[in-house]
Structure formats: C-alpha cells, structure tokens
PDB file of C-alpha atoms in Angstrom:
ATOM      1  CA  MET A  85     155.900 112.234  42.468  1.00 80.00           C
ATOM      2  CA  MET A  86     157.424 108.888  43.282  1.00 79.00           C
ATOM      3  CA  LYS A  87     160.828 108.766  44.818  1.00 86.00           C
ATOM      4  CA  PRO A  88     163.359 106.500  43.131  1.00 82.00           C
ATOM      5  CA  MET A  89     163.696 103.146  44.783  1.00 79.00           C
ATOM      6  CA  HIS A  90     167.110 102.154  46.038  1.00 83.00           C
ATOM      7  CA  THR A  91     167.787  98.486  46.668  1.00 84.00           C
ATOM      8  CA  GLU A  92     170.832  96.885  48.150  1.00 92.00           C
ATOM      9  CA  PRO A  93     171.202  93.279  47.004  1.00 93.00           C
ATOM     10  CA  GLU A  94     173.210  92.343  50.093  1.00 94.00           C
ATOM     11  CA  VAL A  95     170.414  93.565  52.357  1.00 94.00           C
ATOM     12  CA  LEU A  96     167.790  91.687  50.337  1.00 93.00           C
ATOM     13  CA  ALA A  97     169.873  88.508  50.361  1.00 95.00           C
ATOM     14  CA  GLY A  98     170.461  88.828  54.114  1.00 96.00           C
ATOM     15  CA  ALA A  99     166.747  89.304  54.734  1.00 96.00           C
ATOM     16  CA  ALA A 100     166.039  86.243  52.588  1.00 97.00           C
ATOM     17  CA  GLN A 101     168.400  84.169  54.733  1.00 97.00           C
ATOM     18  CA  GLN A 102     166.837  85.445  57.949  1.00 98.00           C
ATOM     19  CA  ILE A 103     163.322  84.660  56.749  1.00 97.00           C
ATOM     20  CA  ALA A 104     164.414  81.198  55.625  1.00 97.00           C
ATOM     21  CA  GLY A 105     165.867  80.681  59.109  1.00 97.00           C
ATOM     22  CA  VAL A 106     162.564  81.706  60.676  1.00 97.00           C
ATOM     23  CA  ALA A 107     160.788  79.195  58.438  1.00 97.00           C
ATOM     24  CA  VAL A 108     163.098  76.425  59.643  1.00 97.00           C
ATOM     25  CA  GLU A 109     162.600  77.442  63.283  1.00 97.00           C
ATOM     26  CA  LEU A 110     158.814  77.537  62.843  1.00 96.00           C
ATOM     27  CA  GLU A 111     158.805  74.145  61.179  1.00 96.00           C
ATOM     28  CA  THR A 112     160.939  72.671  63.970  1.00 96.00           C
ATOM     29  CA  GLY A 113     158.748  74.260  66.632  1.00 95.00           C
ATOM     30  CA  LEU A 114     155.595  72.974  64.971  1.00 94.00           C
ATOM     31  CA  GLY A 115     157.041  69.478  64.882  1.00 93.00           C
ATOM     32  CA  ALA A 116     157.771  69.663  68.596  1.00 93.00           C
ATOM     33  CA  LEU A 117     154.330  71.123  69.314  1.00 90.00           C
ATOM     34  CA  GLU A 118     152.609  68.435  67.301  1.00 90.00           C
ATOM     35  CA  ALA A 119     154.567  65.703  69.084  1.00 88.00           C
ATOM     36  CA  THR A 120     153.570  67.195  72.426  1.00 86.00           C
ATOM     37  CA  VAL A 121     149.860  67.735  71.777  1.00 84.00           C
ATOM     38  CA  THR A 122     149.178  64.481  69.961  1.00 81.00           C
ATOM     39  CA  THR A 123     150.878  61.979  72.261  1.00 80.00           C
ATOM     40  CA  GLN A 124     148.394  61.868  75.129  1.00 78.00           C
ATOM     41  CA  ASN A 125     144.660  61.639  75.541  1.00 78.00           C
ATOM     42  CA  PRO A 126     144.050  63.113  79.029  1.00 76.00           C
ATOM     43  CA  TRP A 127     140.301  63.609  78.526  1.00 80.00           C
ATOM     44  CA  GLY A 128     139.623  59.891  78.592  1.00 80.00           C
ATOM     45  CA  ALA A 129     137.702  57.472  76.419  1.00 81.00           C
ATOM     46  CA  ASP A 130     134.257  57.884  77.973  1.00 88.00           C
ATOM     47  CA  GLU A 131     131.457  59.627  76.063  1.00 88.00           C
ATOM     48  CA  PRO A 132     132.309  63.220  77.112  1.00 88.00           C
ATOM     49  CA  GLY A 133     136.013  62.544  76.533  1.00 86.00           C
ATOM     50  CA  THR A 134     135.304  61.118  73.092  1.00 87.00           C
ATOM     51  CA  VAL A 135     133.198  64.149  72.119  1.00 90.00           C
ATOM     52  CA  PHE A 136     135.851  66.525  73.422  1.00 89.00           C
ATOM     53  CA  GLY A 137     138.620  64.515  71.753  1.00 87.00           C
ATOM     54  CA  ALA A 138     136.879  64.673  68.364  1.00 88.00           C
ATOM     55  CA  ALA A 139     136.493  68.454  68.577  1.00 90.00           C
ATOM     56  CA  TYR A 140     140.033  68.871  69.909  1.00 89.00           C
ATOM     57  CA  THR A 141     141.490  66.776  67.103  1.00 88.00           C
ATOM     58  CA  ALA A 142     139.584  68.728  64.436  1.00 90.00           C
ATOM     59  CA  VAL A 143     140.692  72.098  65.802  1.00 92.00           C
ATOM     60  CA  LEU A 144     144.237  70.863  66.333  1.00 90.00           C
ATOM     61  CA  SER A 145     144.478  69.528  62.787  1.00 90.00           C
ATOM     62  CA  HIS A 146     143.248  72.821  61.353  1.00 93.00           C
ATOM     63  CA  ALA A 147     145.653  74.834  63.522  1.00 92.00           C
ATOM     64  CA  LEU A 148     148.654  72.685  62.589  1.00 92.00           C
ATOM     65  CA  GLU A 149     147.753  72.883  58.881  1.00 93.00           C
ATOM     66  CA  THR A 150     147.411  76.661  59.117  1.00 93.00           C
ATOM     67  CA  TYR A 151     150.736  77.116  60.878  1.00 92.00           C
ATOM     68  CA  GLY A 152     152.307  74.665  58.462  1.00 93.00           C
ATOM     69  CA  SER A 153     151.115  76.778  55.544  1.00 95.00           C
ATOM     70  CA  HIS A 154     152.863  79.746  57.155  1.00 96.00           C
ATOM     71  CA  VAL A 155     156.131  77.840  56.888  1.00 96.00           C
ATOM     72  CA  GLN A 156     155.585  77.622  53.131  1.00 95.00           C
ATOM     73  CA  LEU A 157     154.684  81.321  52.949  1.00 96.00           C
ATOM     74  CA  LEU A 158     157.932  82.208  54.693  1.00 97.00           C
ATOM     75  CA  ILE A 159     159.903  79.977  52.327  1.00 97.00           C
ATOM     76  CA  THR A 160     158.206  81.607  49.336  1.00 97.00           C
ATOM     77  CA  ALA A 161     158.994  85.074  50.720  1.00 97.00           C
ATOM     78  CA  ALA A 162     162.637  84.128  51.270  1.00 97.00           C
ATOM     79  CA  GLU A 163     162.929  82.768  47.743  1.00 97.00           C
ATOM     80  CA  GLY A 164     161.304  85.915  46.345  1.00 97.00           C
ATOM     81  CA  LEU A 165     163.738  88.180  48.173  1.00 95.00           C
ATOM     82  CA  ALA A 166     166.703  86.088  47.072  1.00 96.00           C
ATOM     83  CA  ASP A 167     165.488  86.231  43.455  1.00 96.00           C
ATOM     84  CA  TRP A 168     164.988  89.986  43.721  1.00 94.00           C
ATOM     85  CA  ALA A 169     168.526  90.416  45.047  1.00 95.00           C
ATOM     86  CA  GLN A 170     169.891  88.364  42.156  1.00 96.00           C
ATOM     87  CA  GLN A 171     167.877  90.382  39.627  1.00 95.00           C
ATOM     88  CA  VAL A 172     169.287  93.622  41.036  1.00 93.00           C
ATOM     89  CA  VAL A 173     172.840  92.272  40.745  1.00 94.00           C
ATOM     90  CA  GLU A 174     172.236  91.104  37.172  1.00 94.00           C
ATOM     91  CA  ALA A 175     170.622  94.422  36.178  1.00 92.00           C
ATOM     92  CA  ASP A 176     173.592  96.313  37.623  1.00 91.00           C
ATOM     93  CA  GLN A 177     176.012  94.074  35.744  1.00 92.00           C
ATOM     94  CA  GLN A 178     174.114  94.589  32.490  1.00 94.00           C
ATOM     95  CA  SER A 179     174.069  98.357  33.024  1.00 91.00           C
ATOM     96  CA  ASP A 180     177.790  98.375  33.758  1.00 90.00           C
ATOM     97  CA  ALA A 181     178.482  96.367  30.603  1.00 90.00           C
ATOM     98  CA  LEU A 182     176.312  98.680  28.518  1.00 91.00           C
ATOM     99  CA  PHE A 183     178.012 101.808  29.861  1.00 89.00           C
ATOM    100  CA  ALA A 184     181.443 100.270  29.320  1.00 88.00           C
ATOM    101  CA  SER A 185     180.474  99.429  25.759  1.00 88.00           C
ATOM    102  CA  LEU A 186     179.195 102.954  25.140  1.00 85.00           C
ATOM    103  CA  HIS A 187     182.263 104.455  26.752  1.00 83.00           C
ATOM    104  CA  GLY A 188     184.474 102.331  24.523  1.00 78.00           C
ATOM    105  CA  ARG A 189     182.628 103.475  21.418  1.00 79.00           C
ATOM    106  CA  LEU A 190     182.680 107.125  22.381  1.00 76.00           C
ATOM    107  CA  GLY A 191     186.255 107.057  23.609  1.00 66.00           C
ATOM    108  CA  ALA A 192     187.573 105.324  20.495  1.00 55.00           C
TER     109      ALA A 192
END
C-alpha cells in the first residue's frame, strides 16, 4: 500500500532556488576553469607537443561540453521543482475554493 505523498510548496520552491544557485556556481566555475586551461600551451609546438595538444584539446572540449550540459540539467531540475511547487499551490487553492463552494451550498 502506498503512503500518501505530502508536499510542501515552500520546501520545493526553496530547493528550486538552491539548485538554480548551484547551476550558476557551476557555470561560473566552468568559465574560470576554461579560461585557465585554454590560455597556455606548456607542451610546446614540436611534434610530440602537437600530438599531445591535439589529444588534450579533444578531451578538454568533451569534458567542458559534458560539464556544461550538467548546468542545463540543473536548470531544468530547478524549473521542474518550481513548477511543481506552483502546481501544488494552485491545486490547494482550487480545493479550497471547491470546499468553500460546497460549504456555501450545504450551509445555505
């Protein structure tokens, strides 16, 4: 038997804000990381350095794209939680209005 689910819109909305903040921090950190790891070429321009640099750049690009996609995942999660919180508030308001309407009809 499933237990009833209890949601608190304020908690959901707060979690959404925290996750959005993490997304901003990750995006800022990635920008700083990218600026740091792409500004120098310490392996040199000789043949071994060029081979290493090509591999390094490919791996780096993939890593930055992957971490960048995590920023979007966090944003999507934050938006989903915020929407869920709003839906709970709206459902509660609709229920309250329905009960008030029924109470008015029965009490009249």
